[in-house]
Coordinates of C-alpha atoms and ligand atoms in Angstrom, one line a residue:
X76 CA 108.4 119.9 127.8
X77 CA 109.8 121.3 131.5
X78 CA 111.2 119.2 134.1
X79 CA 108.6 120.2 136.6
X80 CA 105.4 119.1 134.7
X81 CA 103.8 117.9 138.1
X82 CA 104.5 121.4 139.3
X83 CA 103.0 123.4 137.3
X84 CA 99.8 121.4 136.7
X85 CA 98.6 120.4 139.9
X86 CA 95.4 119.2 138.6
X87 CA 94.5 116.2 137.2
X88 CA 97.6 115.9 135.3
X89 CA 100.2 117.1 138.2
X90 CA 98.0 113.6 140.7
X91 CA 98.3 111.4 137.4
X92 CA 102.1 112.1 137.5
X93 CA 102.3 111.7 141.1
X94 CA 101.2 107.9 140.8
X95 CA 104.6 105.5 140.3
X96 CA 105.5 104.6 136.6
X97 CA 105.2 100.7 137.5
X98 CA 101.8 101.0 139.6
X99 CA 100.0 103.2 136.6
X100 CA 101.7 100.3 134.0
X101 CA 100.7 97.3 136.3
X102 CA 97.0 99.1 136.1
X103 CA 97.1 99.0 132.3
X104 CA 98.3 95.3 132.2
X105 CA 95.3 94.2 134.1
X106 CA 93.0 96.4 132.7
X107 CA 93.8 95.0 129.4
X108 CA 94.0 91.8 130.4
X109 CA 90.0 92.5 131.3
X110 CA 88.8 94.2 128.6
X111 CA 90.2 92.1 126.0
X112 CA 89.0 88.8 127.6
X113 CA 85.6 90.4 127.7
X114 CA 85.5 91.9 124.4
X115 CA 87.3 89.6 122.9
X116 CA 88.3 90.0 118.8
X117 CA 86.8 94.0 119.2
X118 CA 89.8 94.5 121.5
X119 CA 91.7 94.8 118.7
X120 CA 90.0 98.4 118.0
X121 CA 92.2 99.7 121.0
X122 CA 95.4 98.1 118.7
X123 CA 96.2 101.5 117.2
X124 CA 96.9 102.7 120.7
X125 CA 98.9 100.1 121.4
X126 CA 101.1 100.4 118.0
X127 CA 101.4 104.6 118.6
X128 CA 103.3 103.7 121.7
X129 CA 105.2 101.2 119.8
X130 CA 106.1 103.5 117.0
X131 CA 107.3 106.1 119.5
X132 CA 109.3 103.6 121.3
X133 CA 110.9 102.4 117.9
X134 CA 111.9 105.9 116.8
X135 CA 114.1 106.2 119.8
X136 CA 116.0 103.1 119.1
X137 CA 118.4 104.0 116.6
X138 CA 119.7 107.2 117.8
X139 CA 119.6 105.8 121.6
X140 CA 121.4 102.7 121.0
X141 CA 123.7 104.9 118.4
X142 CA 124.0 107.8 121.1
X143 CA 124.5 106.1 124.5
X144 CA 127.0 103.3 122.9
X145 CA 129.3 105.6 121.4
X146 CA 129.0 107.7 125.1
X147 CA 129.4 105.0 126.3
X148 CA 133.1 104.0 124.4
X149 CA 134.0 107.2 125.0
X150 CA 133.3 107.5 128.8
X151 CA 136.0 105.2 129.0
X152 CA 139.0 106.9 127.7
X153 CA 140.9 103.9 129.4
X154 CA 141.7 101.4 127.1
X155 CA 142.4 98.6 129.9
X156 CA 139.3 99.6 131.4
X157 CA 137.0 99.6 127.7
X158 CA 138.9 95.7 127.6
X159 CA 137.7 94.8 130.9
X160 CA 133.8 96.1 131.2
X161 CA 133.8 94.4 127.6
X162 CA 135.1 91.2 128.6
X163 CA 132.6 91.2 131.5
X164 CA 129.9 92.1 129.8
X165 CA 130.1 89.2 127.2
X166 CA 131.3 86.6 129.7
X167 CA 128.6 87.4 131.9
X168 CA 126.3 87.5 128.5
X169 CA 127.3 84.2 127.1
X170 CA 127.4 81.8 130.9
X171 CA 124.0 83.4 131.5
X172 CA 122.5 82.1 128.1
X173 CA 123.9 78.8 128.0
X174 CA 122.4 78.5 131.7
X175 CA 119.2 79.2 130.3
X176 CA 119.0 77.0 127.4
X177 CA 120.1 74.3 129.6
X178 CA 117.1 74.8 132.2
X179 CA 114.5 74.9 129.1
X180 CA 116.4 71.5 127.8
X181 CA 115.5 70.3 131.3
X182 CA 111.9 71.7 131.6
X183 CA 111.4 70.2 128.3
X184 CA 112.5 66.7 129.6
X185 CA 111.0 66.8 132.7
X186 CA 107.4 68.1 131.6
X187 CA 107.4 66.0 128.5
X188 CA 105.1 68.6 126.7
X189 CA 104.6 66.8 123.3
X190 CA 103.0 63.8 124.2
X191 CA 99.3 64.4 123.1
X192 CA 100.0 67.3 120.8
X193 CA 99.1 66.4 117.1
X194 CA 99.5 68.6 113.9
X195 CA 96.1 69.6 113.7
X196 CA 96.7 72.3 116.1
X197 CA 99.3 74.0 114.2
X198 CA 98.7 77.0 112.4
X199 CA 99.5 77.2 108.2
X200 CA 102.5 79.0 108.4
X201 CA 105.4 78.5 106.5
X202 CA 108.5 78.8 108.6
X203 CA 111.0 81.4 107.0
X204 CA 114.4 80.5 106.5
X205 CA 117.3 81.4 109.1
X206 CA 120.5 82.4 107.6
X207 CA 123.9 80.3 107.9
X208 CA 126.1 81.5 110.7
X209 CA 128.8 82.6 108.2
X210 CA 126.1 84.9 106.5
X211 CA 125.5 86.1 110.4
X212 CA 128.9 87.2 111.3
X213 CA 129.3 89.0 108.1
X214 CA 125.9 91.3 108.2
X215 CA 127.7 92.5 111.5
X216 CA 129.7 94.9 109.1
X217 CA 127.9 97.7 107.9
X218 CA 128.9 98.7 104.4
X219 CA 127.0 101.7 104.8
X220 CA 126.3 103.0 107.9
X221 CA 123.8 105.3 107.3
X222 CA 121.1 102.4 105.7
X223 CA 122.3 100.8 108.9
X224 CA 120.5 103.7 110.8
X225 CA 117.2 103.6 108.3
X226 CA 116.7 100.1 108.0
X227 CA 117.1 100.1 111.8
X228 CA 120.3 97.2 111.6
X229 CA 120.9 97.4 115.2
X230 CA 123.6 94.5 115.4
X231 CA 125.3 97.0 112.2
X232 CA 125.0 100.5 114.4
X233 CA 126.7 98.7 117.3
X234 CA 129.5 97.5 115.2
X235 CA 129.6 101.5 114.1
X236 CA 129.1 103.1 116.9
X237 CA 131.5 101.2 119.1
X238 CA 134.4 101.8 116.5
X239 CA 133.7 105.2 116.1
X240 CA 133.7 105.9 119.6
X241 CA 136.8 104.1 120.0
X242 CA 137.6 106.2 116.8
X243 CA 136.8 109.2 118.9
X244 CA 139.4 108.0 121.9
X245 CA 142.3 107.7 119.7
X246 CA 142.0 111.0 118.2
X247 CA 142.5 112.4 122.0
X248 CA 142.2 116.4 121.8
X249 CA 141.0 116.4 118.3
X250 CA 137.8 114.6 118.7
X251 CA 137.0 116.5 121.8
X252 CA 134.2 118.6 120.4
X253 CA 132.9 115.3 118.9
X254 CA 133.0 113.8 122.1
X255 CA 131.7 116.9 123.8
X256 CA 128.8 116.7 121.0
X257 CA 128.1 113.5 121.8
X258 CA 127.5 113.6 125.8
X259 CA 125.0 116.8 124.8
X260 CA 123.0 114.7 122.6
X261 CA 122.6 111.5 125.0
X262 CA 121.5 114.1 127.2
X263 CA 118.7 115.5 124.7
X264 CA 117.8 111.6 123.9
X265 CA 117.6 110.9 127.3
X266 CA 114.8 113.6 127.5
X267 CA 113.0 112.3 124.5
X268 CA 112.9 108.9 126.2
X269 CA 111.3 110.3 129.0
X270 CA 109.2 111.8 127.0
X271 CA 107.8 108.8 125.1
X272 CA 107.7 106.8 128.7
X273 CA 105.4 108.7 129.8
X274 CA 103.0 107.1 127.2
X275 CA 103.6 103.3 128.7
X276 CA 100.2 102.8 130.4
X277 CA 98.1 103.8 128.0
X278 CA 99.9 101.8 125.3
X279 CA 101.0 99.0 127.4
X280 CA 96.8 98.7 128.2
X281 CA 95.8 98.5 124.8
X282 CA 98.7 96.3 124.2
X283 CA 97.5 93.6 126.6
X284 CA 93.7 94.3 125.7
X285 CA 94.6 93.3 121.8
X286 CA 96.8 90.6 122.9
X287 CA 93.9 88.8 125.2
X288 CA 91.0 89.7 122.6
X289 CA 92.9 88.2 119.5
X290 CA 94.0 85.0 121.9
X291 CA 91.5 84.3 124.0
X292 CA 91.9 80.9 126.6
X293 CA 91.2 78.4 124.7
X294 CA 93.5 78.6 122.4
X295 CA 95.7 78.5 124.3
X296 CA 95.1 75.1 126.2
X297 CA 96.6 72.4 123.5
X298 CA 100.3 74.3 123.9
X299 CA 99.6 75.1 127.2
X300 CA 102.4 73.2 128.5
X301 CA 104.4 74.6 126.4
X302 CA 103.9 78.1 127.9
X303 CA 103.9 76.9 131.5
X304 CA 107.7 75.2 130.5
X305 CA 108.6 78.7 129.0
X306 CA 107.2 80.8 131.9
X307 CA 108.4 78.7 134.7
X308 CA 111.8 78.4 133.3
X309 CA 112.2 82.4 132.9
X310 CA 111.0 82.5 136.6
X311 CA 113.2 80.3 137.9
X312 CA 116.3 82.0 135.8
X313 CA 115.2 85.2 136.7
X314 CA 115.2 84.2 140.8
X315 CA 117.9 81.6 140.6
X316 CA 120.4 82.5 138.3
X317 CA 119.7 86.2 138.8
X318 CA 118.8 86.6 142.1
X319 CA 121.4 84.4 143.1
X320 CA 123.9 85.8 141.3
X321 CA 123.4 89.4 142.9
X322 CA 123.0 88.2 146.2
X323 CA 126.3 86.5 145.7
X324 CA 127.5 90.1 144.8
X325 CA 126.1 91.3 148.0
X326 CA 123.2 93.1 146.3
X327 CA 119.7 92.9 147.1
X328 CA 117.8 90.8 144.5
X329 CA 114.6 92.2 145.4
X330 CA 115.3 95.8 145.1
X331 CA 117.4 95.1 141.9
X332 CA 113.4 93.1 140.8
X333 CA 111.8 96.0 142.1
X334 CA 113.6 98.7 140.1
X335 CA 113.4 97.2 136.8
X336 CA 109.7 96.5 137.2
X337 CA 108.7 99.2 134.6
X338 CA 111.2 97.9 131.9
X339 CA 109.7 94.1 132.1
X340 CA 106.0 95.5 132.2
X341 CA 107.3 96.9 128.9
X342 CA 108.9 94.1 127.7
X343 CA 105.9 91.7 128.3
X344 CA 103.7 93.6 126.3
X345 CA 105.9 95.1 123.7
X346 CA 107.6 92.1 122.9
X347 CA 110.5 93.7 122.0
X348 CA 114.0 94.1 123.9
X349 CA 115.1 96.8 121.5
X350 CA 111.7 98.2 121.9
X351 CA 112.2 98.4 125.6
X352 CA 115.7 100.0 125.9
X353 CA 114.6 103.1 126.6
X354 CA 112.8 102.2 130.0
X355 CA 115.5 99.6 130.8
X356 CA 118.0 102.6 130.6
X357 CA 116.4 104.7 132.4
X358 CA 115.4 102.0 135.4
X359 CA 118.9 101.2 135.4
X360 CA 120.6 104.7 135.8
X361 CA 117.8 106.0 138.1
X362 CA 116.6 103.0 140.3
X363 CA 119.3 100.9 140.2
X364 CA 121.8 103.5 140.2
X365 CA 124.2 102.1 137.7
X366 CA 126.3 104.6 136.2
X367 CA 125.7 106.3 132.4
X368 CA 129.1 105.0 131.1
X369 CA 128.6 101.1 131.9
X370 CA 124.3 101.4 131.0
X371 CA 125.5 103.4 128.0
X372 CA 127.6 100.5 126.8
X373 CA 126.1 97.2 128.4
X374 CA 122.4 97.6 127.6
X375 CA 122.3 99.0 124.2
X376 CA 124.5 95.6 123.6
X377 CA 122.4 93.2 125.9
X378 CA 119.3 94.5 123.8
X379 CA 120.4 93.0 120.8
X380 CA 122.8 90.5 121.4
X381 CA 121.8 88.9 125.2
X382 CA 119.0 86.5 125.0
X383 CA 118.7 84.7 128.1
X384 CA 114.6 84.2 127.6
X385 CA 115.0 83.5 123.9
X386 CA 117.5 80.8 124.7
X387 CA 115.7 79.2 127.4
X388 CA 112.7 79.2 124.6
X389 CA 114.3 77.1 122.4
X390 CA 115.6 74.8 124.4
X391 CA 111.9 74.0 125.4
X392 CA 110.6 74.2 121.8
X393 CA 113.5 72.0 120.6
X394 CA 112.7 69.4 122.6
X395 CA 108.9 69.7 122.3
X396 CA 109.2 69.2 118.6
X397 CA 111.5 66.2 119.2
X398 CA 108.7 64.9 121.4
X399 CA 105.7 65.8 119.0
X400 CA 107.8 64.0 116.0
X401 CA 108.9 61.1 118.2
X402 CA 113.1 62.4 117.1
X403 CA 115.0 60.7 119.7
X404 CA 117.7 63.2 120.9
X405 CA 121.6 62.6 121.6
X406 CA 123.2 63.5 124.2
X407 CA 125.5 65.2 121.7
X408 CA 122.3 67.0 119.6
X409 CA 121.8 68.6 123.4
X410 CA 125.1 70.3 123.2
X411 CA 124.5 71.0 119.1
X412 CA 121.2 72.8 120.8
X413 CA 122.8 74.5 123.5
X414 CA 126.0 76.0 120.8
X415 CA 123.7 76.8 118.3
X416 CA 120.6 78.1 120.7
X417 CA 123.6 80.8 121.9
X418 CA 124.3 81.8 118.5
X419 CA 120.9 82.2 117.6
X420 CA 119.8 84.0 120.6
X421 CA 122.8 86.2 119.9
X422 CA 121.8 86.6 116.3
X423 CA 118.5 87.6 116.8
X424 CA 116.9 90.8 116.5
X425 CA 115.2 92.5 119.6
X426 CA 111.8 92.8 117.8
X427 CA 108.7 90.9 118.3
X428 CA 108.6 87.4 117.0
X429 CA 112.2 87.4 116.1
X430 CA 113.0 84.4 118.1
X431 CA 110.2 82.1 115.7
X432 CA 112.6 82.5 112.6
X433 CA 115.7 82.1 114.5
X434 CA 114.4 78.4 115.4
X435 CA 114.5 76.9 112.7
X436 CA 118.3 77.0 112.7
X437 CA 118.0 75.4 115.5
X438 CA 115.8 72.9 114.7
X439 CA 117.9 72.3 111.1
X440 CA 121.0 71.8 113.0
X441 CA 119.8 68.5 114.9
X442 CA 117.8 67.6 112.1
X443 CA 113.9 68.3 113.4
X444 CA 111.2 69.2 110.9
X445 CA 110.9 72.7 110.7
X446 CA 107.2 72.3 110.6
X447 CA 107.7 72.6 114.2
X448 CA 108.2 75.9 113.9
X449 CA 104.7 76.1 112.2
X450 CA 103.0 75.1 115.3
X451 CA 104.8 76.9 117.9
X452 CA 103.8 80.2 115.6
X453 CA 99.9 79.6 116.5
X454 CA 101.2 80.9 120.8
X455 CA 104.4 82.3 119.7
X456 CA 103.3 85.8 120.9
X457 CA 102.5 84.4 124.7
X458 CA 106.3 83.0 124.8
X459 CA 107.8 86.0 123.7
X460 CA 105.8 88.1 126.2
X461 CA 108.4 85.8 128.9
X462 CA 111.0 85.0 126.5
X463 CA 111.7 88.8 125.9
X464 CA 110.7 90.3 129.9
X465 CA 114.0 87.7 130.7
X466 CA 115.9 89.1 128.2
X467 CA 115.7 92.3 129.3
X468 CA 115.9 91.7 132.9
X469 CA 119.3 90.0 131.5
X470 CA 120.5 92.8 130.6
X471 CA 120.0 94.8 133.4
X472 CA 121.2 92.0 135.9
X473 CA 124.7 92.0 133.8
X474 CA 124.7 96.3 133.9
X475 CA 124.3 96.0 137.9
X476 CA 127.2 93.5 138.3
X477 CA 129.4 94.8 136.1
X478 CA 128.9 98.7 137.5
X479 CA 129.1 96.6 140.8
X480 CA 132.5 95.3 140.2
X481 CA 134.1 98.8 138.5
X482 CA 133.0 100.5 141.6
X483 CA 130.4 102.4 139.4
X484 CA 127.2 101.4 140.8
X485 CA 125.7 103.7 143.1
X486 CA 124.8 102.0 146.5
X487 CA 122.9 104.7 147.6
X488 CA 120.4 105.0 145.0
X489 CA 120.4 100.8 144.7
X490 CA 119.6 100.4 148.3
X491 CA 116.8 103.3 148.6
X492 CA 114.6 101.2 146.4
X493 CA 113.5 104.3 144.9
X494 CA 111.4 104.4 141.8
X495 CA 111.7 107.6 139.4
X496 CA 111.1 106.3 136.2
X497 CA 108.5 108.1 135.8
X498 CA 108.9 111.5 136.5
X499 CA 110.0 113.6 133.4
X500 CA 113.1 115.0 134.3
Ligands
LIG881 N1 111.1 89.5 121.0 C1 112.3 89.1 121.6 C2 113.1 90.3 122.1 O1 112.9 91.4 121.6 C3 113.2 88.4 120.6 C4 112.6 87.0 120.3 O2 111.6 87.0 119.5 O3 113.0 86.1 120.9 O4 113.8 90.2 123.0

């Protein structure tokens, strides 16, 4: 494929490309939105669309999250400098989460959500067991890297890929051709990602279309407060905490919203922060102007192990169970929630649905029924649309400030509010 696709096909094709990434995605959203409310259950013909995206978007996860973090070690040759973006990046990870968990522990108290809500409305599913946080820590360590890569382990390729490319520094002239090889093939993978982006509307329509047919509105009503608790909190982290954190940096919130548009249209309907890396890379380096080296190694990281949106959910499911079961909560089981929430937001996978299973260790470690997570399952889907848009936006909100503060964000691409994502090239 050339860079200058538009160019060369100034037809129908070169105008199609000439319309703005987020504008063609936003079109897809609520076309979907429309035809699967009309159609309803037949929407779901339109699903195979929707998964071809998804299974382009999944093949670029491995070697992008394996490519751009080891370019991303390696792009800073500095040790003290490697410490300090790290540091950062967690810090800024871990304050952000626990912020969110404790806004949807406050939601949940304040909107009182399981007062009326019976177990007749929760679906037949048998909640799956979460592992122990010992077993966590130690499936960071990949015996085998290479089943790593083709089970798709992505907390086990960042645990290889950031050794190897400190690996890589310490070897200094030696492992310049491996470095050198390297930097060629982010470049290549940068290109497929384009590539695959280009697809977003059309599978981001069918996306939505399925999810609305298979849903529908009325099922949704008996949780509905539920949803409305999960959505307004990730607005009001995304604004508040976000906004006002990069307005404190002297950084316009707005433009920073504006340029990651395409990645949380991608998010919402994907479901899936690993899913969405690709975009948020690319809406980081090319609208928000943060440099290769700090998106290379904050993002692929964020992806997996930065979930501000999944924290914030189960903070508000937590408490909704309590409520449903009549569990009175301690002021202690709050902070049990809040340390074990992190953990589990950490711990869990950027995939769809992930957050459900990670749950129940929440739930088990203040002693609610896990049935609880039976009936969230029923509109689990419609919380991980926000749950996983704020996770992403997350990510890319700790990328701008930390590029911010190593001098490696560039202003004048930030400030023009431009919007490139979607040109191939
Ligand atoms: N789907 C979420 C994500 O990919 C994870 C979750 O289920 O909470 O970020």
């Amino acid at each position: 494929m050339s860079t200058d696709v538009s160019h060369r096909n100034p037809g129908l094709l070169g105008r199609w490309n000439a319309i703005p990434l987020w504008q063609k995605i936003l079109a897809g959203l609520v076309l979907g939105l429309i035809v699967g409310l009309v159609f309803g259950p037949a929407a779901a013909a339109l699903k195979p669309i929707g998964s071809a995206f998804i299974a382009g978007i999944k093949m670029l996860i491995v070697p992008l999250v394996f490519v751009s973090l080891v370019c991303g070690v390696t792009s800073m040759r500095d040790p003290a400098k490697m410490g300090r973006v790290g540091v950062k990046t967690i810090a800024l990870y871990l304050v952000t989460t626990a912020v969110a968990i404790a806004i949807g522990l406050a939601l949940g108290t304040v909107l009182n959500m399981g007062a009326g809500v019976g177990m007749e409305s929760a679906k037949a599913v048998a909640p799956k067991a979460a592992p122990s946080i010992a077993d966590m820590l130690l499936a960071l360590i990949p015996t085998n890297p290479i089943e790593a890569m083709s089970t798709g382990n992505v907390l086990q390729v960042i645990v290889f890929a950031i050794l190897l490319g400190l690996a890589i520094n310490m070897s200094g002239k030696a492992g310049e051709t491996v470095r050198n090889g390297f930097d060629s093939l982010a470049e290549v993978i940068y290109k497929l990602t384009a590539i695959v982006i280009w697809f977003a509307p059309f599978g981001v329509f069918a996306l939505m279309a399925w999810t609305a047919g298979t849903y529908g509105l009325d099922l949704l009503l008996p949780l509905a407060m539920v949803i409305v608790a999960v959505y307004v909190g990730c607005i009001l982290h995304a604004f508040f905490i976000y906004g006002g954190a990069l307005w404190a940096a002297g950084l316009n919130p707005f433009l920073f919203f504006k340029g990651i548009a395409e990645a949380a249209a991608v998010a919402f309907t994907t479901t899936s922060s690993s899913g969405t890396l690709p975009v948020s890379m690319t809406c980081a380096r090319k609208n928000l102007g943060v440099s290769d080296s700090v998106s290379g190694f904050v993002l692929p990281l964020g992806a997996t192990v930065n979930m501000d949106g999944t924290a914030l959910y189960q903070g508000v499911c937590a408490l909704f169970v309590a409520q449903v079961f009549g569990v009175h909560l301690s002021g202690g089981d709050y902070v049990t929630i809040i340390l074990t929430a992190t953990l589990a937001s950490i711990g869990t996978a950027g995939v769809p649905g992930a957050g459900l299973i990670m749950l129940s260790l929440v739930l088990t470690s203040v002693g609610l029924p896990l049935e609880g997570v039976a009936i969230i399952a029923g509109i689990d889907r419609i919380l991980d649309m926000a749950r996983t848009t704020l996770n992403v936006v997350g990510d890319s909100m700790v990328a701008t400030l930390v590029a911010k503060s190593e001098g490696e964000l560039d202003l004048g691409v930030y400030n023009s509010g431009r919007d490139v994502v979607g040109e191939i090239g």
